[in-house]
Protein backbone atom coordinates (compact mmCIF):
# COMPACT_ATOMS: atom_id res chain seq x y z
CA UNK A 1 0.00 0.00 0.00
CA UNK A 2 1.34 3.44 -0.98
CA UNK A 3 2.18 5.75 1.92
CA UNK A 4 1.28 9.41 1.48
CA UNK A 5 2.43 12.56 3.24
CA UNK A 6 0.47 15.73 2.55
CA UNK A 7 2.56 18.86 3.05
CA UNK A 8 0.16 21.80 3.24
CA UNK A 9 -0.80 25.38 4.03
CA UNK A 10 -4.37 24.51 5.02
CA UNK A 11 -6.37 26.34 3.19
CA UNK A 12 -9.81 25.50 1.77
CA UNK A 13 -8.64 23.65 -1.32
CA UNK A 14 -6.01 21.97 0.87
CA UNK A 15 -8.90 20.80 3.08
CA UNK A 16 -10.66 19.42 0.01
CA UNK A 17 -7.43 17.64 -0.92
CA UNK A 18 -7.34 16.02 2.55
CA UNK A 19 -10.94 14.85 2.10
CA UNK A 20 -10.27 13.57 -1.42
CA UNK A 21 -7.21 11.65 -0.27
CA UNK A 22 -8.91 10.16 2.81
CA UNK A 23 -11.74 8.95 0.59
CA UNK A 24 -9.21 6.66 -1.16
CA UNK A 25 -8.96 3.59 1.05
CA UNK A 26 -6.26 1.96 -1.10
CA UNK A 27 -3.55 4.38 0.10
CA UNK A 28 -2.45 5.33 3.61
CA UNK A 29 -2.12 8.94 4.76
CA UNK A 30 0.80 8.54 7.20
CA UNK A 31 0.97 12.20 8.19
CA UNK A 32 0.34 15.83 7.41
CA UNK A 33 3.33 18.15 7.54
CA UNK A 34 2.50 21.82 7.74
CA UNK A 35 3.84 24.94 6.11
CA UNK A 36 2.95 28.62 5.72
CA UNK A 37 1.32 30.08 2.60
CA UNK A 38 -2.42 30.68 2.71
CA UNK A 39 -1.96 31.07 6.48
CA UNK A 40 0.89 30.93 8.99
CA UNK A 41 2.34 27.48 9.68
CA UNK A 42 0.80 27.41 13.19
CA UNK A 43 -2.65 28.05 11.66
CA UNK A 44 -2.07 25.38 9.02
CA UNK A 45 -1.29 23.00 11.89
CA UNK A 46 -4.40 23.93 13.83
CA UNK A 47 -6.55 23.62 10.71
CA UNK A 48 -5.05 20.20 9.87
CA UNK A 49 -5.87 18.91 13.36
CA UNK A 50 -9.38 20.40 13.28
CA UNK A 51 -10.18 19.06 9.83
CA UNK A 52 -8.87 15.56 10.63
CA UNK A 53 -11.05 15.58 13.74
CA UNK A 54 -14.06 16.62 11.66
CA UNK A 55 -13.35 13.67 9.35
CA UNK A 56 -12.93 11.29 12.32
CA UNK A 57 -9.26 10.69 11.51
CA UNK A 58 -7.47 11.61 14.74
CA UNK A 59 -5.15 8.67 14.02
CA UNK A 60 -3.27 10.70 11.37
CA UNK A 61 -0.29 12.50 12.97
CA UNK A 62 0.35 16.18 12.20
CA UNK A 63 3.78 17.83 12.25
CA UNK A 64 4.85 21.46 12.55
CA UNK A 65 6.98 22.58 9.62
CA UNK A 66 8.99 25.67 8.77
CA UNK A 67 7.59 29.06 9.64
CA UNK A 68 10.10 31.03 7.51
CA UNK A 69 11.14 30.78 3.86
CA UNK A 70 14.38 28.96 3.11
CA UNK A 71 16.56 32.07 3.01
CA UNK A 72 15.14 34.01 5.98
CA UNK A 73 14.69 33.81 9.75
CA UNK A 74 11.60 36.00 9.79
CA UNK A 75 8.21 34.33 9.98
CA UNK A 76 6.28 34.38 6.69
CA UNK A 77 3.31 36.76 6.58
CA UNK A 78 0.52 35.55 4.30
CA UNK A 79 -0.58 37.91 1.54
CA UNK A 80 -3.84 39.83 1.76
CA UNK A 81 -5.17 37.98 -1.29
CA UNK A 82 -4.78 34.61 0.48
CA UNK A 83 -6.96 35.87 3.32
CA UNK A 84 -9.57 36.99 0.82
CA UNK A 85 -9.62 33.59 -0.93
CA UNK A 86 -9.41 31.32 2.12
CA UNK A 87 -10.67 33.59 4.91
CA UNK A 88 -8.70 35.12 7.77
CA UNK A 89 -8.34 31.70 9.47
CA UNK A 90 -7.75 29.75 6.23
CA UNK A 91 -11.02 27.82 6.47
CA UNK A 92 -13.51 30.39 5.28
CA UNK A 93 -13.80 32.06 8.72
CA UNK A 94 -15.70 29.03 10.04
CA UNK A 95 -15.28 28.26 13.71
CA UNK A 96 -14.27 24.63 14.16
CA UNK A 97 -13.90 23.27 17.73
CA UNK A 98 -10.47 23.68 19.30
CA UNK A 99 -8.60 20.46 18.33
CA UNK A 100 -8.29 17.93 21.16
CA UNK A 101 -4.86 16.79 19.99
CA UNK A 102 -1.64 18.70 19.44
CA UNK A 103 1.19 18.32 16.97
CA UNK A 104 3.71 15.49 17.21
CA UNK A 105 6.95 16.53 18.90
CA UNK A 106 9.04 15.52 15.86
CA UNK A 107 9.65 18.41 13.41
CA UNK A 108 8.08 18.01 9.93
CA UNK A 109 11.38 17.68 8.06
CA UNK A 110 12.57 14.90 10.40
CA UNK A 111 9.32 13.03 9.80
CA UNK A 112 9.68 13.39 6.01
CA UNK A 113 13.25 12.06 6.13
CA UNK A 114 12.42 9.25 8.52
CA UNK A 115 9.54 8.20 6.23
CA UNK A 116 11.77 8.41 3.14
CA UNK A 117 14.21 6.01 4.77
CA UNK A 118 11.49 3.70 6.01
CA UNK A 119 9.28 3.45 2.94
CA UNK A 120 11.54 4.32 -0.03
CA UNK A 121 9.66 4.18 -3.30
CA UNK A 122 6.36 3.38 -1.60
CA UNK A 123 6.33 6.94 -0.27
CA UNK A 124 4.66 9.74 -2.22
CA UNK A 125 4.82 13.31 -1.01
CA UNK A 126 1.99 15.58 -2.06
CA UNK A 127 2.90 19.19 -1.26
CA UNK A 128 0.13 21.72 -1.85
CA UNK A 129 1.84 24.79 -0.42
CA UNK A 130 5.30 26.40 -0.66
CA UNK A 131 8.08 23.80 -0.99
CA UNK A 132 10.12 24.91 2.03
CA UNK A 133 9.91 21.69 4.11
CA UNK A 134 10.61 19.55 1.06
CA UNK A 135 13.64 21.65 0.08
CA UNK A 136 15.06 21.33 3.58
CA UNK A 137 14.61 17.58 3.51
CA UNK A 138 16.48 17.44 0.18
CA UNK A 139 19.24 19.72 1.43
CA UNK A 140 19.68 17.49 4.47
CA UNK A 141 19.62 14.11 2.72
CA UNK A 142 19.16 14.10 -1.05
CA UNK A 143 20.13 10.41 -1.25
CA UNK A 144 17.24 9.36 1.00
CA UNK A 145 14.84 11.62 -0.89
CA UNK A 146 16.00 10.20 -4.24
CA UNK A 147 14.71 6.84 -3.08
CA UNK A 148 11.07 7.90 -2.64
CA UNK A 149 8.39 7.27 -5.25
CA UNK A 150 7.58 10.84 -6.23
CA UNK A 151 6.92 14.39 -5.07
CA UNK A 152 3.65 15.30 -6.76
CA UNK A 153 3.25 18.99 -5.99
CA UNK A 154 0.64 21.63 -6.75
CA UNK A 155 2.47 24.70 -7.94
CA UNK A 156 4.04 26.49 -10.86
CA UNK A 157 2.98 27.54 -14.34
CA UNK A 158 4.90 26.49 -17.42
CA UNK A 159 2.66 27.30 -20.39
CA UNK A 160 0.19 29.71 -18.80
CA UNK A 161 0.56 32.91 -16.82
CA UNK A 162 0.84 33.07 -13.06
CA UNK A 163 -1.88 33.84 -10.55
CA UNK A 164 -0.05 36.14 -8.14
CA UNK A 165 2.13 37.89 -10.70
CA UNK A 166 1.94 37.57 -14.49
CA UNK A 167 4.79 35.05 -14.16
CA UNK A 168 4.38 33.24 -10.87
CA UNK A 169 1.97 30.84 -9.20
CA UNK A 170 1.31 31.41 -5.48
CA UNK A 171 3.01 28.34 -3.96
CA UNK A 172 6.23 28.86 -5.91
CA UNK A 173 6.17 32.63 -5.48
CA UNK A 174 6.00 32.28 -1.69
CA UNK A 175 9.42 30.56 -1.61
CA UNK A 176 11.13 30.45 -5.02
CA UNK A 177 14.50 29.47 -3.55
CA UNK A 178 12.93 26.38 -1.98
CA UNK A 179 11.18 25.40 -5.22
CA UNK A 180 14.49 25.82 -7.07
CA UNK A 181 16.21 23.37 -4.69
CA UNK A 182 13.45 20.83 -5.24
CA UNK A 183 13.30 21.15 -9.02
CA UNK A 184 17.06 21.15 -9.49
CA UNK A 185 17.48 18.04 -7.36
CA UNK A 186 17.54 14.49 -8.67
CA UNK A 187 14.41 13.59 -6.74
CA UNK A 188 11.53 12.41 -8.89
CA UNK A 189 8.95 15.23 -9.13
CA UNK A 190 5.64 15.81 -10.89
CA UNK A 191 4.46 19.38 -11.31
CA UNK A 192 0.71 19.87 -11.13
CA UNK A 193 0.61 23.55 -11.97
CA UNK A 194 -1.84 26.08 -13.32
CA UNK A 195 -1.36 24.48 -16.77
CA UNK A 196 -3.76 21.78 -15.60
CA UNK A 197 -5.49 23.11 -12.50
CA UNK A 198 -7.09 25.91 -14.53
CA UNK A 199 -8.64 23.18 -16.71
CA UNK A 200 -10.07 21.48 -13.62
CA UNK A 201 -13.02 23.79 -13.39
CA UNK A 202 -15.83 22.87 -11.03
CA UNK A 203 -19.18 24.52 -11.65
CA UNK A 204 -22.24 25.50 -9.69
CA UNK A 205 -24.14 22.21 -10.08
CA UNK A 206 -21.31 19.99 -8.89
CA UNK A 207 -20.68 22.17 -5.83
CA UNK A 208 -24.39 22.40 -5.07
CA UNK A 209 -24.61 18.59 -5.22
CA UNK A 210 -22.80 18.57 -1.86
CA UNK A 211 -25.50 20.76 -0.35
CA UNK A 212 -28.45 18.45 0.35
CA UNK A 213 -26.74 16.14 2.85
CA UNK A 214 -27.39 16.35 6.57
CA UNK A 215 -24.13 15.44 8.22
CA UNK A 216 -21.96 17.91 10.12
CA UNK A 217 -19.09 17.18 7.72
CA UNK A 218 -21.24 18.21 4.79
CA UNK A 219 -22.44 21.42 6.44
CA UNK A 220 -18.88 22.50 7.11
CA UNK A 221 -17.48 21.48 3.75
CA UNK A 222 -20.39 23.19 2.05
CA UNK A 223 -19.81 26.43 3.91
CA UNK A 224 -16.10 26.32 3.09
CA UNK A 225 -16.76 25.54 -0.57
CA UNK A 226 -19.25 28.40 -0.76
CA UNK A 227 -16.65 30.78 0.63
CA UNK A 228 -13.87 29.59 -1.69
CA UNK A 229 -15.84 29.16 -4.90
CA UNK A 230 -17.46 32.60 -4.64
CA UNK A 231 -14.13 34.31 -5.21
CA UNK A 232 -13.97 33.83 -8.98
CA UNK A 233 -17.36 35.25 -10.01
CA UNK A 234 -18.17 37.20 -6.85
CA UNK A 235 -21.72 35.86 -7.10
CA UNK A 236 -22.98 33.52 -4.33
CA UNK A 237 -25.60 32.13 -6.71
CA UNK A 238 -23.01 31.13 -9.26
CA UNK A 239 -20.28 29.15 -7.54
CA UNK A 240 -17.28 27.86 -9.45
CA UNK A 241 -13.55 27.89 -9.97
CA UNK A 242 -10.34 25.97 -10.48
CA UNK A 243 -9.64 22.96 -8.27
CA UNK A 244 -5.96 23.33 -7.44
CA UNK A 245 -4.79 21.15 -4.55
CA UNK A 246 -7.06 18.10 -5.01
CA UNK A 247 -5.68 17.79 -8.55
CA UNK A 248 -2.26 16.96 -7.08
CA UNK A 249 -3.93 14.05 -5.26
CA UNK A 250 -5.56 13.03 -8.55
CA UNK A 251 -2.24 13.11 -10.44
CA UNK A 252 -0.67 10.90 -7.76
CA UNK A 253 -3.52 8.39 -7.48
CA UNK A 254 -5.19 8.51 -10.91
CA UNK A 255 -2.42 9.50 -13.35
CA UNK A 256 -4.66 8.37 -16.21
CA UNK A 257 -6.61 11.62 -15.76
CA UNK A 258 -3.53 13.52 -16.89
CA UNK A 259 -3.50 13.50 -20.68
CA UNK A 260 0.09 14.61 -21.14
CA UNK A 261 3.18 14.43 -18.95
CA UNK A 262 6.16 16.39 -20.25
CA UNK A 263 9.59 15.24 -19.02
CA UNK A 264 11.63 18.44 -18.69
CA UNK A 265 14.52 20.07 -16.84
CA UNK A 266 12.96 22.75 -14.70
CA UNK A 267 14.25 25.53 -12.52
CA UNK A 268 12.78 28.63 -10.90
CA UNK A 269 13.60 32.27 -11.60
CA UNK A 270 14.63 34.00 -8.38
CA UNK A 271 15.52 37.50 -9.62
CA UNK A 272 13.65 40.45 -11.07
CA UNK A 273 10.05 40.67 -12.23
CA UNK A 274 9.92 37.00 -13.26
CA UNK A 275 10.77 35.85 -9.69
CA UNK A 276 8.83 32.67 -8.96
CA UNK A 277 8.42 31.62 -12.61
CA UNK A 278 8.96 27.91 -13.32
CA UNK A 279 11.09 27.68 -16.48
CA UNK A 280 12.94 25.02 -18.44
CA UNK A 281 16.70 24.96 -18.19
CA UNK A 282 19.58 23.30 -20.06
CA UNK A 283 21.86 23.78 -17.10
CA UNK A 284 20.85 20.67 -15.21
CA UNK A 285 21.31 18.42 -18.22
CA UNK A 286 25.04 18.82 -17.86
CA UNK A 287 25.21 18.48 -14.10
CA UNK A 288 22.41 16.30 -12.86
CA UNK A 289 20.03 13.58 -13.91
CA UNK A 290 16.74 15.37 -13.45
CA UNK A 291 13.52 13.40 -13.02
CA UNK A 292 10.87 16.08 -13.40
CA UNK A 293 7.68 15.87 -15.38
CA UNK A 294 5.05 18.54 -15.87
CA UNK A 295 1.36 17.80 -16.25
CA UNK A 296 0.37 19.61 -19.43
CA UNK A 297 -3.10 18.42 -20.25
CA UNK A 298 -6.00 16.96 -18.32
CA UNK A 299 -9.16 14.99 -18.79
CA UNK A 300 -10.95 17.67 -16.79
CA UNK A 301 -14.42 16.23 -17.12
CA UNK A 302 -13.47 12.81 -15.72
CA UNK A 303 -11.56 14.38 -12.86
CA UNK A 304 -14.19 16.93 -11.85
CA UNK A 305 -16.91 14.28 -11.89
CA UNK A 306 -14.84 11.82 -9.86
CA UNK A 307 -13.87 14.58 -7.43
CA UNK A 308 -17.41 15.92 -6.94
CA UNK A 309 -18.87 12.41 -6.51
CA UNK A 310 -16.11 11.26 -4.18
CA UNK A 311 -16.43 14.32 -1.94
CA UNK A 312 -20.20 13.92 -1.83
CA UNK A 313 -19.83 10.30 -0.70
CA UNK A 314 -17.13 11.22 1.81
CA UNK A 315 -19.13 13.98 3.55
CA UNK A 316 -22.39 12.07 3.57
C1 LIG B 1 -2.39 27.48 -4.66
O1 LIG B 1 -2.40 28.66 -3.84
C2 LIG B 1 -3.21 28.47 -2.71
O2 LIG B 1 -4.05 29.56 -2.52
C3 LIG B 1 -4.01 27.23 -2.95
O3 LIG B 1 -4.23 26.54 -1.72
C4 LIG B 1 -3.18 26.43 -3.91
O4 LIG B 1 -2.28 25.58 -3.23
C5 LIG B 1 -2.93 27.84 -6.03
O5 LIG B 1 -2.09 28.73 -6.68
CA1 LIG C 1 -2.49 25.11 -0.86
Coordinates of C-alpha atoms and ligand atoms in Angstrom, one line a residue:
X1 CA 0.0 0.0 0.0
X2 CA 1.3 3.4 -1.0
X3 CA 2.2 5.8 1.9
X4 CA 1.3 9.4 1.5
X5 CA 2.4 12.6 3.2
X6 CA 0.5 15.7 2.5
X7 CA 2.6 18.9 3.1
X8 CA 0.2 21.8 3.2
X9 CA -0.8 25.4 4.0
X10 CA -4.4 24.5 5.0
X11 CA -6.4 26.3 3.2
X12 CA -9.8 25.5 1.8
X13 CA -8.6 23.6 -1.3
X14 CA -6.0 22.0 0.9
X15 CA -8.9 20.8 3.1
X16 CA -10.7 19.4 0.0
X17 CA -7.4 17.6 -0.9
X18 CA -7.3 16.0 2.5
X19 CA -10.9 14.9 2.1
X20 CA -10.3 13.6 -1.4
X21 CA -7.2 11.6 -0.3
X22 CA -8.9 10.2 2.8
X23 CA -11.7 8.9 0.6
X24 CA -9.2 6.7 -1.2
X25 CA -9.0 3.6 1.1
X26 CA -6.3 2.0 -1.1
X27 CA -3.5 4.4 0.1
X28 CA -2.5 5.3 3.6
X29 CA -2.1 8.9 4.8
X30 CA 0.8 8.5 7.2
X31 CA 1.0 12.2 8.2
X32 CA 0.3 15.8 7.4
X33 CA 3.3 18.2 7.5
X34 CA 2.5 21.8 7.7
X35 CA 3.8 24.9 6.1
X36 CA 2.9 28.6 5.7
X37 CA 1.3 30.1 2.6
X38 CA -2.4 30.7 2.7
X39 CA -2.0 31.1 6.5
X40 CA 0.9 30.9 9.0
X41 CA 2.3 27.5 9.7
X42 CA 0.8 27.4 13.2
X43 CA -2.6 28.0 11.7
X44 CA -2.1 25.4 9.0
X45 CA -1.3 23.0 11.9
X46 CA -4.4 23.9 13.8
X47 CA -6.5 23.6 10.7
X48 CA -5.1 20.2 9.9
X49 CA -5.9 18.9 13.4
X50 CA -9.4 20.4 13.3
X51 CA -10.2 19.1 9.8
X52 CA -8.9 15.6 10.6
X53 CA -11.1 15.6 13.7
X54 CA -14.1 16.6 11.7
X55 CA -13.4 13.7 9.4
X56 CA -12.9 11.3 12.3
X57 CA -9.3 10.7 11.5
X58 CA -7.5 11.6 14.7
X59 CA -5.2 8.7 14.0
X60 CA -3.3 10.7 11.4
X61 CA -0.3 12.5 13.0
X62 CA 0.3 16.2 12.2
X63 CA 3.8 17.8 12.2
X64 CA 4.8 21.5 12.5
X65 CA 7.0 22.6 9.6
X66 CA 9.0 25.7 8.8
X67 CA 7.6 29.1 9.6
X68 CA 10.1 31.0 7.5
X69 CA 11.1 30.8 3.9
X70 CA 14.4 29.0 3.1
X71 CA 16.6 32.1 3.0
X72 CA 15.1 34.0 6.0
X73 CA 14.7 33.8 9.7
X74 CA 11.6 36.0 9.8
X75 CA 8.2 34.3 10.0
X76 CA 6.3 34.4 6.7
X77 CA 3.3 36.8 6.6
X78 CA 0.5 35.5 4.3
X79 CA -0.6 37.9 1.5
X80 CA -3.8 39.8 1.8
X81 CA -5.2 38.0 -1.3
X82 CA -4.8 34.6 0.5
X83 CA -7.0 35.9 3.3
X84 CA -9.6 37.0 0.8
X85 CA -9.6 33.6 -0.9
X86 CA -9.4 31.3 2.1
X87 CA -10.7 33.6 4.9
X88 CA -8.7 35.1 7.8
X89 CA -8.3 31.7 9.5
X90 CA -7.7 29.7 6.2
X91 CA -11.0 27.8 6.5
X92 CA -13.5 30.4 5.3
X93 CA -13.8 32.1 8.7
X94 CA -15.7 29.0 10.0
X95 CA -15.3 28.3 13.7
X96 CA -14.3 24.6 14.2
X97 CA -13.9 23.3 17.7
X98 CA -10.5 23.7 19.3
X99 CA -8.6 20.5 18.3
X100 CA -8.3 17.9 21.2
X101 CA -4.9 16.8 20.0
X102 CA -1.6 18.7 19.4
X103 CA 1.2 18.3 17.0
X104 CA 3.7 15.5 17.2
X105 CA 6.9 16.5 18.9
X106 CA 9.0 15.5 15.9
X107 CA 9.6 18.4 13.4
X108 CA 8.1 18.0 9.9
X109 CA 11.4 17.7 8.1
X110 CA 12.6 14.9 10.4
X111 CA 9.3 13.0 9.8
X112 CA 9.7 13.4 6.0
X113 CA 13.3 12.1 6.1
X114 CA 12.4 9.2 8.5
X115 CA 9.5 8.2 6.2
X116 CA 11.8 8.4 3.1
X117 CA 14.2 6.0 4.8
X118 CA 11.5 3.7 6.0
X119 CA 9.3 3.4 2.9
X120 CA 11.5 4.3 0.0
X121 CA 9.7 4.2 -3.3
X122 CA 6.4 3.4 -1.6
X123 CA 6.3 6.9 -0.3
X124 CA 4.7 9.7 -2.2
X125 CA 4.8 13.3 -1.0
X126 CA 2.0 15.6 -2.1
X127 CA 2.9 19.2 -1.3
X128 CA 0.1 21.7 -1.8
X129 CA 1.8 24.8 -0.4
X130 CA 5.3 26.4 -0.7
X131 CA 8.1 23.8 -1.0
X132 CA 10.1 24.9 2.0
X133 CA 9.9 21.7 4.1
X134 CA 10.6 19.6 1.1
X135 CA 13.6 21.7 0.1
X136 CA 15.1 21.3 3.6
X137 CA 14.6 17.6 3.5
X138 CA 16.5 17.4 0.2
X139 CA 19.2 19.7 1.4
X140 CA 19.7 17.5 4.5
X141 CA 19.6 14.1 2.7
X142 CA 19.2 14.1 -1.0
X143 CA 20.1 10.4 -1.3
X144 CA 17.2 9.4 1.0
X145 CA 14.8 11.6 -0.9
X146 CA 16.0 10.2 -4.2
X147 CA 14.7 6.8 -3.1
X148 CA 11.1 7.9 -2.6
X149 CA 8.4 7.3 -5.3
X150 CA 7.6 10.8 -6.2
X151 CA 6.9 14.4 -5.1
X152 CA 3.6 15.3 -6.8
X153 CA 3.3 19.0 -6.0
X154 CA 0.6 21.6 -6.7
X155 CA 2.5 24.7 -7.9
X156 CA 4.0 26.5 -10.9
X157 CA 3.0 27.5 -14.3
X158 CA 4.9 26.5 -17.4
X159 CA 2.7 27.3 -20.4
X160 CA 0.2 29.7 -18.8
X161 CA 0.6 32.9 -16.8
X162 CA 0.8 33.1 -13.1
X163 CA -1.9 33.8 -10.6
X164 CA 0.0 36.1 -8.1
X165 CA 2.1 37.9 -10.7
X166 CA 1.9 37.6 -14.5
X167 CA 4.8 35.1 -14.2
X168 CA 4.4 33.2 -10.9
X169 CA 2.0 30.8 -9.2
X170 CA 1.3 31.4 -5.5
X171 CA 3.0 28.3 -4.0
X172 CA 6.2 28.9 -5.9
X173 CA 6.2 32.6 -5.5
X174 CA 6.0 32.3 -1.7
X175 CA 9.4 30.6 -1.6
X176 CA 11.1 30.5 -5.0
X177 CA 14.5 29.5 -3.5
X178 CA 12.9 26.4 -2.0
X179 CA 11.2 25.4 -5.2
X180 CA 14.5 25.8 -7.1
X181 CA 16.2 23.4 -4.7
X182 CA 13.4 20.8 -5.2
X183 CA 13.3 21.2 -9.0
X184 CA 17.1 21.2 -9.5
X185 CA 17.5 18.0 -7.4
X186 CA 17.5 14.5 -8.7
X187 CA 14.4 13.6 -6.7
X188 CA 11.5 12.4 -8.9
X189 CA 8.9 15.2 -9.1
X190 CA 5.6 15.8 -10.9
X191 CA 4.5 19.4 -11.3
X192 CA 0.7 19.9 -11.1
X193 CA 0.6 23.6 -12.0
X194 CA -1.8 26.1 -13.3
X195 CA -1.4 24.5 -16.8
X196 CA -3.8 21.8 -15.6
X197 CA -5.5 23.1 -12.5
X198 CA -7.1 25.9 -14.5
X199 CA -8.6 23.2 -16.7
X200 CA -10.1 21.5 -13.6
X201 CA -13.0 23.8 -13.4
X202 CA -15.8 22.9 -11.0
X203 CA -19.2 24.5 -11.7
X204 CA -22.2 25.5 -9.7
X205 CA -24.1 22.2 -10.1
X206 CA -21.3 20.0 -8.9
X207 CA -20.7 22.2 -5.8
X208 CA -24.4 22.4 -5.1
X209 CA -24.6 18.6 -5.2
X210 CA -22.8 18.6 -1.9
X211 CA -25.5 20.8 -0.4
X212 CA -28.5 18.5 0.3
X213 CA -26.7 16.1 2.8
X214 CA -27.4 16.4 6.6
X215 CA -24.1 15.4 8.2
X216 CA -22.0 17.9 10.1
X217 CA -19.1 17.2 7.7
X218 CA -21.2 18.2 4.8
X219 CA -22.4 21.4 6.4
X220 CA -18.9 22.5 7.1
X221 CA -17.5 21.5 3.7
X222 CA -20.4 23.2 2.1
X223 CA -19.8 26.4 3.9
X224 CA -16.1 26.3 3.1
X225 CA -16.8 25.5 -0.6
X226 CA -19.2 28.4 -0.8
X227 CA -16.6 30.8 0.6
X228 CA -13.9 29.6 -1.7
X229 CA -15.8 29.2 -4.9
X230 CA -17.5 32.6 -4.6
X231 CA -14.1 34.3 -5.2
X232 CA -14.0 33.8 -9.0
X233 CA -17.4 35.3 -10.0
X234 CA -18.2 37.2 -6.9
X235 CA -21.7 35.9 -7.1
X236 CA -23.0 33.5 -4.3
X237 CA -25.6 32.1 -6.7
X238 CA -23.0 31.1 -9.3
X239 CA -20.3 29.2 -7.5
X240 CA -17.3 27.9 -9.5
X241 CA -13.6 27.9 -10.0
X242 CA -10.3 26.0 -10.5
X243 CA -9.6 23.0 -8.3
X244 CA -6.0 23.3 -7.4
X245 CA -4.8 21.2 -4.6
X246 CA -7.1 18.1 -5.0
X247 CA -5.7 17.8 -8.5
X248 CA -2.3 17.0 -7.1
X249 CA -3.9 14.1 -5.3
X250 CA -5.6 13.0 -8.6
X251 CA -2.2 13.1 -10.4
X252 CA -0.7 10.9 -7.8
X253 CA -3.5 8.4 -7.5
X254 CA -5.2 8.5 -10.9
X255 CA -2.4 9.5 -13.3
X256 CA -4.7 8.4 -16.2
X257 CA -6.6 11.6 -15.8
X258 CA -3.5 13.5 -16.9
X259 CA -3.5 13.5 -20.7
X260 CA 0.1 14.6 -21.1
X261 CA 3.2 14.4 -19.0
X262 CA 6.2 16.4 -20.3
X263 CA 9.6 15.2 -19.0
X264 CA 11.6 18.4 -18.7
X265 CA 14.5 20.1 -16.8
X266 CA 13.0 22.8 -14.7
X267 CA 14.3 25.5 -12.5
X268 CA 12.8 28.6 -10.9
X269 CA 13.6 32.3 -11.6
X270 CA 14.6 34.0 -8.4
X271 CA 15.5 37.5 -9.6
X272 CA 13.7 40.5 -11.1
X273 CA 10.0 40.7 -12.2
X274 CA 9.9 37.0 -13.3
X275 CA 10.8 35.9 -9.7
X276 CA 8.8 32.7 -9.0
X277 CA 8.4 31.6 -12.6
X278 CA 9.0 27.9 -13.3
X279 CA 11.1 27.7 -16.5
X280 CA 12.9 25.0 -18.4
X281 CA 16.7 25.0 -18.2
X282 CA 19.6 23.3 -20.1
X283 CA 21.9 23.8 -17.1
X284 CA 20.8 20.7 -15.2
X285 CA 21.3 18.4 -18.2
X286 CA 25.0 18.8 -17.9
X287 CA 25.2 18.5 -14.1
X288 CA 22.4 16.3 -12.9
X289 CA 20.0 13.6 -13.9
X290 CA 16.7 15.4 -13.5
X291 CA 13.5 13.4 -13.0
X292 CA 10.9 16.1 -13.4
X293 CA 7.7 15.9 -15.4
X294 CA 5.1 18.5 -15.9
X295 CA 1.4 17.8 -16.2
X296 CA 0.4 19.6 -19.4
X297 CA -3.1 18.4 -20.2
X298 CA -6.0 17.0 -18.3
X299 CA -9.2 15.0 -18.8
X300 CA -11.0 17.7 -16.8
X301 CA -14.4 16.2 -17.1
X302 CA -13.5 12.8 -15.7
X303 CA -11.6 14.4 -12.9
X304 CA -14.2 16.9 -11.9
X305 CA -16.9 14.3 -11.9
X306 CA -14.8 11.8 -9.9
X307 CA -13.9 14.6 -7.4
X308 CA -17.4 15.9 -6.9
X309 CA -18.9 12.4 -6.5
X310 CA -16.1 11.3 -4.2
X311 CA -16.4 14.3 -1.9
X312 CA -20.2 13.9 -1.8
X313 CA -19.8 10.3 -0.7
X314 CA -17.1 11.2 1.8
X315 CA -19.1 14.0 3.5
X316 CA -22.4 12.1 3.6
Ligands
LIG1 C1 -2.4 27.5 -4.7 O1 -2.4 28.7 -3.8 C2 -3.2 28.5 -2.7 O2 -4.1 29.6 -2.5 C3 -4.0 27.2 -2.9 O3 -4.2 26.5 -1.7 C4 -3.2 26.4 -3.9 O4 -2.3 25.6 -3.2 C5 -2.9 27.8 -6.0 O5 -2.1 28.7 -6.7
LIG2 CA1 -2.5 25.1 -0.9

